[in-house]
Short mmCIF file of C-alpha atoms in Angstrom, two decimals:
data_model
loop_
_atom_site.label_atom_id
_atom_site.label_comp_id
_atom_site.label_asym_id
_atom_site.label_seq_id
_atom_site.Cartn_x
_atom_site.Cartn_y
_atom_site.Cartn_z
CA MET F 171 0.00 0.03 0.19
CA ARG F 172 1.28 3.42 -0.61
CA PRO F 173 2.26 5.57 2.29
CA MET F 174 -0.49 8.64 2.64
CA ALA F 175 -0.46 8.49 -1.15
CA PHE F 176 -3.30 10.79 -1.23
CA SER F 177 -1.32 13.58 0.18
CA VAL F 178 -1.61 14.94 -3.47
CA LEU F 179 -1.78 19.04 -2.22
CA ASP F 180 1.79 18.35 -0.38
CA GLY F 181 3.92 21.46 -1.85
CA VAL F 182 0.69 23.81 -2.33
CA ARG F 183 -0.14 26.79 -0.43
CA VAL F 184 -3.66 27.96 0.03
CA LEU F 185 -4.07 31.33 1.47
CA ASP F 186 -7.91 30.84 3.02
CA VAL F 187 -9.72 34.27 3.36
CA THR F 188 -12.96 33.20 3.99
CA THR F 189 -15.46 32.63 7.48
CA SER F 190 -18.58 30.98 8.39
CA LEU F 191 -18.54 27.47 6.67
CA ALA F 192 -18.52 27.02 2.89
CA GLY F 193 -15.43 28.67 2.14
CA PRO F 194 -13.53 26.88 5.73
CA TYR F 195 -14.96 23.68 4.59
CA CYS F 196 -13.69 23.78 1.08
CA THR F 197 -10.21 24.70 2.12
CA GLN F 198 -10.62 22.08 5.09
CA LEU F 199 -11.08 19.59 2.62
CA LEU F 200 -7.82 20.94 0.77
CA ALA F 201 -5.66 20.58 3.82
CA ALA F 202 -6.87 17.04 3.97
CA PHE F 203 -5.56 16.45 0.66
CA GLY F 204 -2.01 17.64 1.76
CA ALA F 205 -1.79 21.54 1.09
CA ASP F 206 -0.52 24.26 3.59
CA VAL F 207 -4.06 26.25 4.41
CA ILE F 208 -3.07 29.60 5.94
CA LYS F 209 -6.41 30.98 7.07
CA VAL F 210 -6.25 34.48 7.23
CA GLU F 211 -8.49 36.11 10.45
CA PRO F 212 -9.39 39.59 11.68
CA PRO F 213 -6.89 39.84 14.70
CA GLY F 214 -9.64 40.70 17.37
CA ALA F 215 -12.00 37.84 17.49
CA GLY F 216 -11.00 36.05 14.32
CA ASP F 217 -13.60 34.00 11.89
CA GLU F 218 -17.14 34.52 13.46
CA ALA F 219 -18.10 30.91 13.85
CA ARG F 220 -15.50 30.92 16.55
CA THR F 221 -17.97 32.71 18.85
CA TRP F 222 -21.30 30.92 17.02
CA GLY F 223 -22.67 29.17 20.39
CA PRO F 224 -23.34 27.39 22.72
CA PRO F 225 -22.34 24.99 22.22
CA PHE F 226 -18.73 25.26 22.62
CA VAL F 227 -16.17 22.76 23.17
CA GLU F 228 -12.73 23.64 23.89
CA GLY F 229 -13.77 27.06 24.04
CA GLU F 230 -14.51 27.19 20.28
CA GLY F 231 -18.02 27.12 18.12
CA VAL F 232 -18.71 23.62 16.86
CA LEU F 233 -19.01 25.05 13.61
CA PHE F 234 -15.49 26.60 13.55
CA LEU F 235 -14.17 23.06 14.95
CA ALA F 236 -15.76 21.17 11.93
CA ALA F 237 -14.02 23.47 9.48
CA ASN F 238 -10.88 24.00 9.88
CA ALA F 239 -8.53 20.99 10.95
CA GLY F 240 -5.29 21.36 9.54
CA LYS F 241 -4.70 24.98 8.83
CA ARG F 242 -2.39 27.25 10.20
CA SER F 243 -3.63 30.67 11.25
CA LEU F 244 -2.37 34.22 10.63
CA ALA F 245 -4.32 36.87 12.58
CA LEU F 246 -4.34 40.05 10.04
CA ASP F 247 -5.99 43.24 9.86
CA LEU F 248 -6.59 42.85 6.12
CA ARG F 249 -7.22 46.66 5.75
CA ARG F 250 -3.68 47.96 7.28
CA GLY F 251 -2.28 44.46 6.48
CA HIS F 252 -2.87 44.65 2.72
CA GLU F 253 0.87 44.60 1.74
CA VAL F 254 1.41 41.29 3.91
CA LEU F 255 -1.72 39.71 2.11
CA LEU F 256 -0.19 40.46 -1.33
CA ARG F 257 3.19 39.16 -0.57
CA LEU F 258 1.34 36.06 0.64
CA ALA F 259 -0.73 35.88 -2.52
CA ASP F 260 2.44 36.33 -4.56
CA ARG F 261 3.78 33.02 -2.57
CA SER F 262 0.59 30.72 -2.82
CA ASP F 263 -0.67 28.40 -5.53
CA VAL F 264 -4.56 29.09 -4.30
CA ILE F 265 -6.53 31.56 -2.70
CA VAL F 266 -9.95 30.97 -1.47
CA GLN F 267 -12.12 34.24 -0.52
CA SER F 268 -15.51 34.67 0.66
CA LEU F 269 -15.68 38.31 1.37
CA ARG F 270 -18.88 40.42 0.54
CA PRO F 271 -19.36 41.30 -3.18
CA GLY F 272 -17.15 44.29 -3.95
CA LEU F 273 -15.11 43.74 -1.06
CA ALA F 274 -11.96 42.32 -3.12
CA GLU F 275 -11.91 44.57 -5.23
CA GLU F 276 -11.92 47.28 -3.28
CA ARG F 277 -8.97 46.36 -0.86
CA GLY F 278 -6.95 45.32 -4.31
CA LEU F 279 -7.68 41.61 -3.75
CA ASP F 280 -9.42 41.03 -6.92
CA ALA F 281 -8.55 38.16 -9.17
CA LYS F 282 -7.21 40.91 -11.80
CA THR F 283 -4.81 42.39 -9.23
CA LEU F 284 -3.55 39.40 -7.62
CA ARG F 285 -2.96 36.94 -10.81
CA ALA F 286 -1.33 39.78 -12.45
CA ARG F 287 1.32 39.66 -9.81
CA ASN F 288 0.92 35.98 -10.00
CA PRO F 289 0.02 34.43 -13.06
CA ARG F 290 0.15 30.70 -11.56
CA LEU F 291 -2.55 31.86 -9.10
CA VAL F 292 -5.38 29.72 -8.76
CA TYR F 293 -8.04 31.89 -7.64
CA CYS F 294 -11.26 30.52 -6.08
CA SER F 295 -14.05 32.95 -5.22
CA ILE F 296 -17.27 31.50 -2.95
CA ASN F 297 -20.12 33.79 -3.08
CA ALA F 298 -23.82 33.80 -2.57
CA PHE F 299 -25.04 34.69 -6.08
CA GLY F 300 -22.24 34.83 -8.53
CA PRO F 301 -20.12 37.66 -10.56
CA THR F 302 -23.39 38.84 -12.97
CA GLY F 303 -27.37 39.36 -12.84
CA PRO F 304 -29.61 41.45 -9.91
CA TRP F 305 -28.62 40.17 -7.21
CA SER F 306 -24.87 39.68 -7.81
CA ARG F 307 -24.07 42.34 -5.15
CA ARG F 308 -26.00 40.75 -2.42
CA PRO F 309 -24.74 38.86 0.50
CA GLY F 310 -25.85 35.52 1.42
CA TYR F 311 -26.14 32.79 3.75
CA ASP F 312 -27.52 28.81 3.53
CA PRO F 313 -30.86 29.48 4.86
CA LEU F 314 -31.48 32.54 2.30
CA MET F 315 -30.04 30.46 -0.17
CA GLN F 316 -32.24 27.32 0.81
CA ALA F 317 -35.17 29.86 0.45
CA ALA F 318 -34.15 31.71 -2.85
CA GLY F 319 -33.14 28.43 -4.41
CA GLY F 320 -36.55 26.68 -3.67
CA ILE F 321 -35.16 23.80 -0.86
CA ILE F 322 -37.63 25.51 1.58
CA SER F 323 -40.45 25.35 -0.74
CA VAL F 324 -40.39 21.97 -1.20
CA THR F 325 -39.20 20.85 2.46
CA GLY F 326 -41.55 20.23 5.68
CA GLU F 327 -45.27 18.95 5.87
CA PRO F 328 -47.86 19.26 3.25
CA GLY F 329 -50.19 22.49 3.59
CA ARG F 330 -47.75 24.01 6.58
CA PRO F 331 -45.12 26.95 6.02
CA GLY F 332 -41.80 25.43 4.45
CA VAL F 333 -38.57 24.46 6.58
CA ARG F 334 -34.90 24.74 6.41
CA VAL F 335 -33.07 21.49 6.02
CA GLY F 336 -31.80 21.05 9.32
CA VAL F 337 -27.80 20.87 8.16
CA SER F 338 -26.37 23.71 6.38
CA LEU F 339 -25.95 21.65 2.89
CA VAL F 340 -25.76 24.82 0.57
CA ASP F 341 -22.81 25.81 2.65
CA GLN F 342 -20.96 22.19 2.39
CA GLY F 343 -22.05 21.50 -1.30
CA THR F 344 -21.17 24.85 -2.64
CA ALA F 345 -17.44 24.36 -0.69
CA THR F 346 -17.37 20.65 -2.13
CA TRP F 347 -17.91 22.17 -5.86
CA ALA F 348 -14.94 24.64 -4.88
CA ALA F 349 -12.49 22.04 -3.93
CA LEU F 350 -13.42 20.28 -6.99
CA GLY F 351 -12.79 23.11 -9.40
CA ILE F 352 -9.43 24.16 -7.31
CA LEU F 353 -8.26 20.37 -7.83
CA ALA F 354 -9.02 20.74 -11.55
CA ALA F 355 -7.32 23.97 -12.06
CA LEU F 356 -4.15 22.49 -10.48
CA TRP F 357 -4.36 19.82 -12.54
CA GLU F 358 -5.16 22.17 -15.81
CA ARG F 359 -1.75 24.32 -14.83
CA GLU F 360 0.39 21.32 -14.98
CA ARG F 361 -0.37 21.35 -18.37
CA SER F 362 -0.77 25.17 -19.06
CA GLY F 363 0.96 26.86 -16.51
CA GLU F 364 -1.18 29.26 -15.75
CA GLY F 365 -3.86 29.19 -12.83
CA CYS F 366 -7.55 30.43 -13.36
CA VAL F 367 -10.52 31.67 -11.88
CA VAL F 368 -12.91 29.57 -9.87
CA ASP F 369 -16.28 30.59 -8.95
CA SER F 370 -18.65 28.67 -6.87
CA THR F 371 -21.79 30.34 -5.62
CA LEU F 372 -24.48 29.25 -3.07
CA TYR F 373 -27.03 29.87 -4.87
CA GLU F 374 -26.00 27.87 -8.36
CA THR F 375 -25.44 24.76 -5.54
CA ALA F 376 -28.96 25.02 -4.20
CA LEU F 377 -30.45 25.24 -8.14
CA ALA F 378 -28.66 22.18 -8.32
CA TYR F 379 -30.07 20.58 -5.57
CA SER F 380 -33.21 21.23 -7.08
CA GLY F 381 -32.38 19.86 -10.56
CA TYR F 382 -35.55 17.57 -10.78
CA HIS F 383 -37.88 19.93 -9.29
CA LEU F 384 -36.68 22.59 -11.82
CA THR F 385 -37.07 19.83 -14.71
CA ALA F 386 -40.11 19.04 -14.31
CA TYR F 387 -41.40 22.91 -13.82
CA LEU F 388 -39.20 23.30 -17.32
CA GLY F 389 -40.66 20.33 -18.95
CA ALA F 390 -44.06 19.70 -17.59
CA GLY F 391 -45.12 23.09 -15.67
CA SER F 392 -45.09 20.97 -12.49
CA ILE F 393 -44.30 23.20 -9.00
CA ALA F 394 -43.12 20.62 -6.75
CA ARG F 395 -44.60 21.27 -2.99
CA ALA F 396 -43.63 19.78 0.30
CA HIS F 397 -44.23 16.37 1.10
CA GLY F 398 -42.87 15.80 4.30
CA THR F 399 -40.59 12.77 4.59
CA ALA F 400 -42.35 11.72 1.06
CA PHE F 401 -40.66 11.74 -2.21
CA PRO F 402 -43.23 12.92 -4.80
CA SER F 403 -42.71 10.86 -7.19
CA ILE F 404 -42.29 7.45 -5.57
CA ALA F 405 -44.90 5.67 -3.06
CA PRO F 406 -44.57 4.39 -0.51
CA TYR F 407 -40.90 6.27 0.10
CA GLU F 408 -41.41 7.82 3.34
CA THR F 409 -41.20 7.38 7.05
CA PHE F 410 -43.73 5.44 9.30
CA THR F 411 -44.61 5.37 12.97
CA ALA F 412 -43.57 2.01 14.61
CA ALA F 413 -45.12 1.50 18.35
CA ASP F 414 -41.65 3.09 19.77
CA GLY F 415 -40.10 5.28 16.66
CA GLU F 416 -39.98 5.98 13.19
CA LEU F 417 -38.54 4.36 10.19
CA MET F 418 -37.75 5.52 6.64
CA VAL F 419 -38.94 2.60 4.04
CA ALA F 420 -38.06 3.29 0.40
CA ALA F 421 -40.06 0.80 -1.72
CA GLY F 422 -39.12 2.29 -5.03
CA ASN F 423 -40.61 -0.18 -7.89
CA ASP F 424 -43.48 -2.78 -7.92
CA ARG F 425 -41.29 -5.87 -6.68
CA LEU F 426 -40.54 -3.74 -3.48
CA PHE F 427 -43.81 -2.61 -2.72
CA ALA F 428 -45.02 -6.52 -3.41
CA SER F 429 -41.80 -7.48 -1.08
CA LEU F 430 -43.23 -4.90 1.61
CA CYS F 431 -46.63 -6.21 1.71
CA ASP F 432 -45.57 -9.73 2.23
CA ALA F 433 -43.39 -8.40 5.36
CA LEU F 434 -46.43 -6.40 6.84
CA GLU F 435 -48.91 -9.25 5.65
CA LEU F 436 -50.94 -7.08 3.93
CA PRO F 437 -51.03 -9.76 0.65
CA GLY F 438 -54.21 -7.95 -1.20
CA LEU F 439 -52.53 -4.56 -1.73
CA PRO F 440 -50.23 -4.91 -4.89
CA ASP F 441 -53.25 -6.35 -6.48
CA ASP F 442 -55.45 -3.62 -5.87
CA PRO F 443 -56.12 -1.11 -8.74
CA ARG F 444 -55.00 1.55 -6.20
CA PHE F 445 -52.24 0.65 -6.06
CA ALA F 446 -51.08 -1.52 -8.80
CA THR F 447 -48.35 0.62 -9.96
CA ASN F 448 -46.43 3.50 -9.21
CA PRO F 449 -48.17 6.04 -10.75
CA GLU F 450 -51.47 4.75 -9.15
CA ARG F 451 -49.65 4.67 -5.49
CA VAL F 452 -48.61 8.24 -6.18
CA THR F 453 -51.77 9.19 -6.93
CA ASN F 454 -53.68 7.39 -4.02
CA ARG F 455 -50.76 8.07 -1.66
CA GLY F 456 -52.80 9.41 1.08
CA GLU F 457 -55.31 5.82 1.39
CA LEU F 458 -52.07 3.62 0.77
CA ARG F 459 -50.14 5.58 3.55
CA ASP F 460 -53.37 5.30 6.02
CA LEU F 461 -53.52 1.61 5.65
CA LEU F 462 -49.46 1.34 5.85
CA SER F 463 -49.71 3.62 8.68
CA GLU F 464 -52.14 1.18 10.56
CA ARG F 465 -50.09 -2.14 10.09
CA PHE F 466 -46.54 -0.60 11.34
CA VAL F 467 -47.98 0.97 14.11
CA THR F 468 -48.80 -2.65 15.72
CA ALA F 469 -44.85 -3.63 16.61
CA ASP F 470 -41.78 -1.90 17.33
CA ARG F 471 -39.03 -0.62 15.14
CA ALA F 472 -37.24 -3.16 15.44
CA THR F 473 -39.40 -5.75 14.51
CA TRP F 474 -40.14 -4.23 11.20
CA LEU F 475 -36.54 -3.47 10.55
CA GLU F 476 -35.76 -7.19 10.80
CA ARG F 477 -39.18 -8.12 8.62
CA LEU F 478 -37.82 -5.51 6.07
CA GLU F 479 -34.42 -6.28 6.12
CA GLY F 480 -35.42 -9.84 5.64
CA ALA F 481 -37.49 -9.18 2.78
CA SER F 482 -34.80 -7.08 1.10
CA VAL F 483 -36.98 -4.22 1.25
CA PRO F 484 -34.78 -0.80 2.12
CA ALA F 485 -35.61 0.98 5.24
CA ALA F 486 -33.82 3.16 7.70
CA PRO F 487 -34.35 3.74 11.41
CA VAL F 488 -34.72 8.05 11.91
CA GLN F 489 -31.65 8.15 14.11
CA ASP F 490 -31.01 11.55 16.40
CA MET F 491 -27.14 12.71 16.54
CA ALA F 492 -26.56 10.42 19.78
CA GLU F 493 -27.81 7.27 17.81
CA VAL F 494 -26.00 8.31 15.11
CA ALA F 495 -22.51 8.65 16.63
CA THR F 496 -22.51 5.56 18.51
CA HIS F 497 -24.19 3.12 15.90
CA PRO F 498 -21.70 0.49 15.15
CA GLN F 499 -22.22 1.37 11.30
CA THR F 500 -20.34 5.02 12.08
CA GLN F 501 -17.86 2.96 14.35
CA ALA F 502 -16.79 0.68 11.69
CA LEU F 503 -16.27 3.04 9.06
CA GLY F 504 -13.74 5.06 11.15
CA LEU F 505 -15.01 8.75 10.25
CA LEU F 506 -14.48 9.98 13.55
CA GLN F 507 -11.10 11.37 14.47
CA GLU F 508 -9.63 12.60 18.33
CA LEU F 509 -7.69 15.51 17.29
CA GLY F 510 -6.26 18.04 20.04
CA GLY F 511 -9.24 17.51 22.93
CA ILE F 512 -12.24 17.25 19.78
CA THR F 513 -13.87 14.71 18.02
CA THR F 514 -14.42 15.53 14.65
CA LEU F 515 -15.08 13.67 11.12
CA MET F 516 -12.41 13.14 8.66
CA PRO F 517 -13.42 13.84 4.84
CA PRO F 518 -15.84 10.98 3.38
CA LEU F 519 -13.73 9.52 1.18
CA ALA F 520 -11.06 6.40 1.31
CA PHE F 521 -8.44 5.61 -0.94
CA ASP F 522 -7.08 1.99 -1.24
CA GLY F 523 -9.10 1.40 2.25
CA GLU F 524 -7.27 4.34 4.25
CA ARG F 525 -9.26 7.58 5.36
CA LEU F 526 -7.50 10.79 5.02
CA PRO F 527 -6.96 11.94 8.53
CA HIS F 528 -7.13 15.81 9.61
CA ARG F 529 -3.14 16.19 10.23
CA THR F 530 -3.72 18.86 12.89
CA PRO F 531 -6.46 20.54 14.95
CA PRO F 532 -8.64 23.51 14.58
CA PRO F 533 -5.72 26.68 15.32
CA ALA F 534 -6.15 28.92 17.75
CA LEU F 535 -6.10 31.89 16.66
CA GLY F 536 -3.18 33.75 15.54
CA ALA F 537 -0.84 30.51 16.34
CA HIS F 538 1.06 30.63 13.32
CA SER F 539 1.48 34.43 13.00
CA ALA F 540 4.83 34.45 14.02
CA ALA F 541 5.97 31.63 11.57
CA ILE F 542 4.04 32.39 8.45
CA LEU F 543 5.39 36.17 8.54
CA ALA F 544 8.78 34.49 8.96
CA GLU F 545 8.52 32.34 6.18
CA ALA F 546 7.48 35.39 3.95
CA GLY F 547 10.80 37.11 4.58
CA TYR F 548 9.80 39.40 7.39
CA SER F 549 12.40 40.09 10.12
CA GLN F 550 11.37 39.61 13.93
CA ALA F 551 11.70 42.91 14.37
CA LYS F 552 8.82 43.73 11.51
CA VAL F 553 7.31 40.90 12.77
CA ASP F 554 6.90 42.42 16.21
CA SER F 555 6.16 46.09 14.88
CA LEU F 556 3.00 45.06 13.18
CA ALA F 557 1.85 43.22 16.44
CA GLU F 558 2.54 46.46 18.38
CA GLN F 559 0.51 48.47 15.56
CA GLY F 560 -2.38 45.27 16.21
CA VAL F 561 -2.02 44.60 12.19
CA VAL F 562 -1.41 41.33 13.27
CA ARG F 563 -2.20 39.25 16.54
CA LEU F 564 0.90 36.54 17.85
CA GLY F 565 -0.58 33.57 19.11
#
């Protein structure tokens, strides 16, 4: 087996000028692949995600801890430390920024300026709505994109106001697209010798996640609505309540529906004209759900899961986070990593059966400022002077 073969970004320096979740999660992925990621933070409180809580672990917000492993922290005032950042950008392979619209240009940190100085630089911009269009100057966060991108309109219970998905899927999805784009740009640079600009936006990610709903509207004029845990085009494909909890059932075709009915001891349902094919089951979803619900509530979740597994019907328990964290499947996959007093998740990837562990814990604010400035050619006297002026904070 090759030793840590997927440290493919060893020798690649990434300048991380991002906050919150999308940008930091992107650069955490790059750090896991071996990049030297310099996280640039305001010298006062640092990345705002450090203060998002409770809960806090080791004094830091959990969102910060979940997205900043493997990095070095440089606490730098972007306005007064402009020359420092330019010098670092000249020595970097990648810069990832998520500054509010217009601020990069205002601060002289835009792609045109930095790539004129360093043509090999891969410049990645993560923002809300993209560089063009009537909303291009608007800031944005994950829940705003879930709203504007239609996700909230299809999430929740029928007849009730829509709800936000309970995880920051737009932020983390955008981060993943950005990391993929950066890897592709670095690969292309090996051939062309030049970097490029990578744009990844929260709005576009939200639209991508809504792709089949948009296709339904554009192709058939159908506007998707909330269906609770159900899927609008398949039935039964939703949660049911057992005597002691909920379970998700995904009977995605006629064969699986027949197997489900056998497991539930409801042999007549597959021959009922209302439920004979998936289109009929979708049309008569309410009646089918009532019949199945009456049966599921008669036994506990473990009983039904055992029967459904025996009948090869896809099903899963609805678990809370405590159940997820302690479940044997989670433990068997080896995703959890003890790291400097916290437990975090490694990237959900394996290569030749090997995980990508984070190399270091999320950094304390400014912990690496002195070392990073020294690497950039600053003397100790200059570093001390910058610290005295409040331009940098030393850890």
